[in-house]
Amino acid sequence: EDDMRRLLRLQYRGRSVQLHESDTVSHATQAMQAYFSGDLTALDDIKVATGGTDFQREVWAVLRTIPAGRTISYLELAMRIGRPAAVRAVGLANGANPISVVVPCHRVIGSNATLTGYGGGLSRKRWLLEHENALPPDLSQAATARLPGF
């Protein structure tokens, strides 16, 4: 809980975030359970409120438009925000995503179809893409990038 509160303070600087216990299961929890049970569109209507810069929020908004079962490259993501030369900045914004899975940064892969950096680790990224049937069929364990790259 201490780590969560620290991360909330970092993400929502200058804003007061109140946490409270509840006996009811939230819509977000229900959606996460449905997603992990196989309903890959269950997260699509979860409302999110992120901190971050305008640029980061723009990248994160585009991430939410990538449908389950699909992947795009960092270059494609940069092109979708109208900044094809900002591939590295897009990669950094992708990596700073505070709401992984709901804001599906795992759906962004290298231009050469390799798995690249993921805050939760490449094994989790691989699992999420397999769960969504989005892992390119010819992507072998050996083809997985070991270090973050764009």
C-alpha positions as CSV (number, residue, x, y, z in Angstrom):
1,E,0.0,0.0,0.0
2,D,2.9,2.4,0.7
3,D,4.3,1.8,-2.8
4,M,0.9,2.4,-4.3
5,R,0.4,5.7,-2.4
6,R,3.9,6.8,-3.5
7,L,3.2,6.0,-7.1
8,L,-0.2,7.8,-6.9
9,R,1.6,10.9,-5.5
10,L,4.1,10.8,-8.4
11,Q,1.4,10.3,-11.0
12,Y,-1.0,12.9,-9.7
13,R,1.3,15.6,-8.4
14,G,-0.6,18.5,-6.8
15,R,-3.8,16.6,-6.6
16,S,-5.4,14.9,-3.6
17,V,-6.1,11.2,-4.1
18,Q,-8.4,9.6,-1.6
19,L,-8.5,5.8,-1.2
20,H,-11.3,4.1,0.7
21,E,-12.3,0.5,1.4
22,S,-15.4,-0.8,-0.2
23,D,-17.5,-4.0,0.1
24,T,-18.6,-3.7,-3.5
25,V,-16.6,-5.0,-6.5
26,S,-15.8,-2.0,-8.7
27,H,-16.6,-1.9,-12.4
28,A,-12.8,-1.8,-13.0
29,T,-12.3,-5.0,-11.0
30,Q,-15.1,-6.7,-12.8
31,A,-13.7,-5.7,-16.2
32,M,-10.2,-6.9,-15.2
33,Q,-11.6,-10.3,-14.2
34,A,-13.6,-10.5,-17.4
35,Y,-10.5,-9.6,-19.5
36,F,-8.4,-12.3,-17.8
37,S,-11.2,-14.8,-18.2
38,G,-11.2,-14.2,-22.0
39,D,-13.4,-11.2,-22.7
40,L,-10.7,-9.2,-24.5
41,T,-13.0,-6.1,-24.9
42,A,-13.9,-5.9,-21.3
43,L,-11.4,-3.1,-20.6
44,D,-12.4,-0.9,-23.5
45,D,-15.0,1.2,-21.5
46,I,-13.0,1.7,-18.3
47,K,-12.6,5.4,-17.8
48,V,-9.0,6.5,-16.9
49,A,-7.6,9.7,-15.5
50,T,-3.8,9.9,-15.8
51,G,-1.3,12.5,-14.9
52,G,1.6,12.9,-17.2
53,T,2.5,15.5,-19.8
54,D,0.2,16.5,-22.7
55,F,2.5,14.4,-25.0
56,Q,2.3,11.4,-22.7
57,R,-1.5,11.6,-22.4
58,E,-1.7,11.9,-26.2
59,V,0.3,8.7,-26.6
60,W,-1.7,6.9,-24.0
61,A,-5.0,7.9,-25.6
62,V,-3.8,6.4,-28.9
63,L,-2.7,3.2,-27.1
64,R,-6.4,2.7,-26.1
65,T,-7.4,2.7,-29.8
66,I,-5.3,-0.4,-30.5
67,P,-7.8,-3.3,-30.5
68,A,-7.1,-6.5,-28.6
69,G,-5.5,-9.0,-30.8
70,R,-3.5,-6.4,-32.8
71,T,-0.1,-5.0,-32.4
72,I,1.6,-1.9,-33.8
73,S,5.2,-0.7,-33.9
74,Y,6.6,2.3,-32.1
75,L,7.0,4.0,-35.5
76,E,3.3,3.4,-36.2
77,L,2.4,4.8,-32.8
78,A,4.5,7.9,-33.5
79,M,2.8,8.2,-36.9
80,R,-0.7,7.9,-35.4
81,I,0.0,11.0,-33.2
82,G,1.4,12.9,-36.2
83,R,5.0,12.8,-35.1
84,P,6.9,10.2,-37.1
85,A,10.3,11.5,-36.0
86,A,9.4,11.1,-32.3
87,V,9.8,7.4,-32.1
88,R,12.1,7.4,-29.1
89,A,9.9,9.9,-27.2
90,V,6.8,7.8,-28.0
91,G,8.7,4.8,-26.6
92,L,9.5,6.6,-23.4
93,A,5.9,7.8,-23.1
94,N,4.7,4.2,-23.7
95,G,7.1,3.0,-21.0
96,A,5.8,5.7,-18.5
97,N,2.2,4.4,-18.9
98,P,0.8,4.3,-15.3
99,I,-2.1,2.0,-16.1
100,S,-0.7,-1.0,-18.0
101,V,-3.2,-3.6,-19.4
102,V,-6.1,-1.0,-19.4
103,V,-3.9,1.4,-21.4
104,P,-2.5,-1.5,-23.5
105,C,1.2,-0.5,-23.9
106,H,1.9,-4.3,-24.3
107,R,0.4,-4.1,-27.8
108,V,3.4,-2.0,-29.1
109,I,6.3,-4.1,-30.5
110,G,9.5,-3.4,-32.4
111,S,9.3,-2.6,-36.1
112,N,11.0,-5.9,-36.8
113,A,8.2,-7.7,-34.9
114,T,10.4,-8.3,-31.8
115,L,9.1,-7.9,-28.2
116,T,10.8,-4.9,-26.7
117,G,10.8,-3.3,-23.3
118,Y,7.8,-3.7,-20.9
119,G,7.8,-2.4,-17.4
120,G,6.2,-5.7,-16.2
121,G,8.9,-7.7,-17.9
122,L,9.0,-9.3,-21.4
123,S,7.5,-12.6,-20.1
124,R,4.4,-10.7,-19.0
125,K,4.2,-8.9,-22.3
126,R,4.5,-12.2,-24.1
127,W,1.8,-13.7,-21.9
128,L,-0.6,-10.7,-22.6
129,L,-0.1,-10.9,-26.3
130,E,-0.6,-14.7,-26.3
131,H,-3.7,-14.2,-24.2
132,E,-5.0,-11.8,-26.9
133,N,-3.9,-14.0,-29.8
134,A,-1.7,-11.1,-30.9
135,L,1.8,-12.7,-30.7
136,P,3.2,-12.9,-34.3
137,P,3.2,-16.6,-35.1
138,D,6.9,-16.6,-36.1
139,L,8.0,-14.9,-33.0
140,S,10.2,-17.4,-31.2
141,Q,11.7,-17.1,-27.8
142,A,15.0,-16.5,-29.5
143,A,13.6,-13.5,-31.4
144,T,12.5,-11.7,-28.3
145,A,14.6,-8.6,-27.7
146,R,16.5,-8.8,-24.4
147,L,16.9,-5.1,-23.9
148,P,14.5,-2.2,-24.5
149,G,14.7,-0.8,-28.0
150,F,12.5,1.0,-30.4
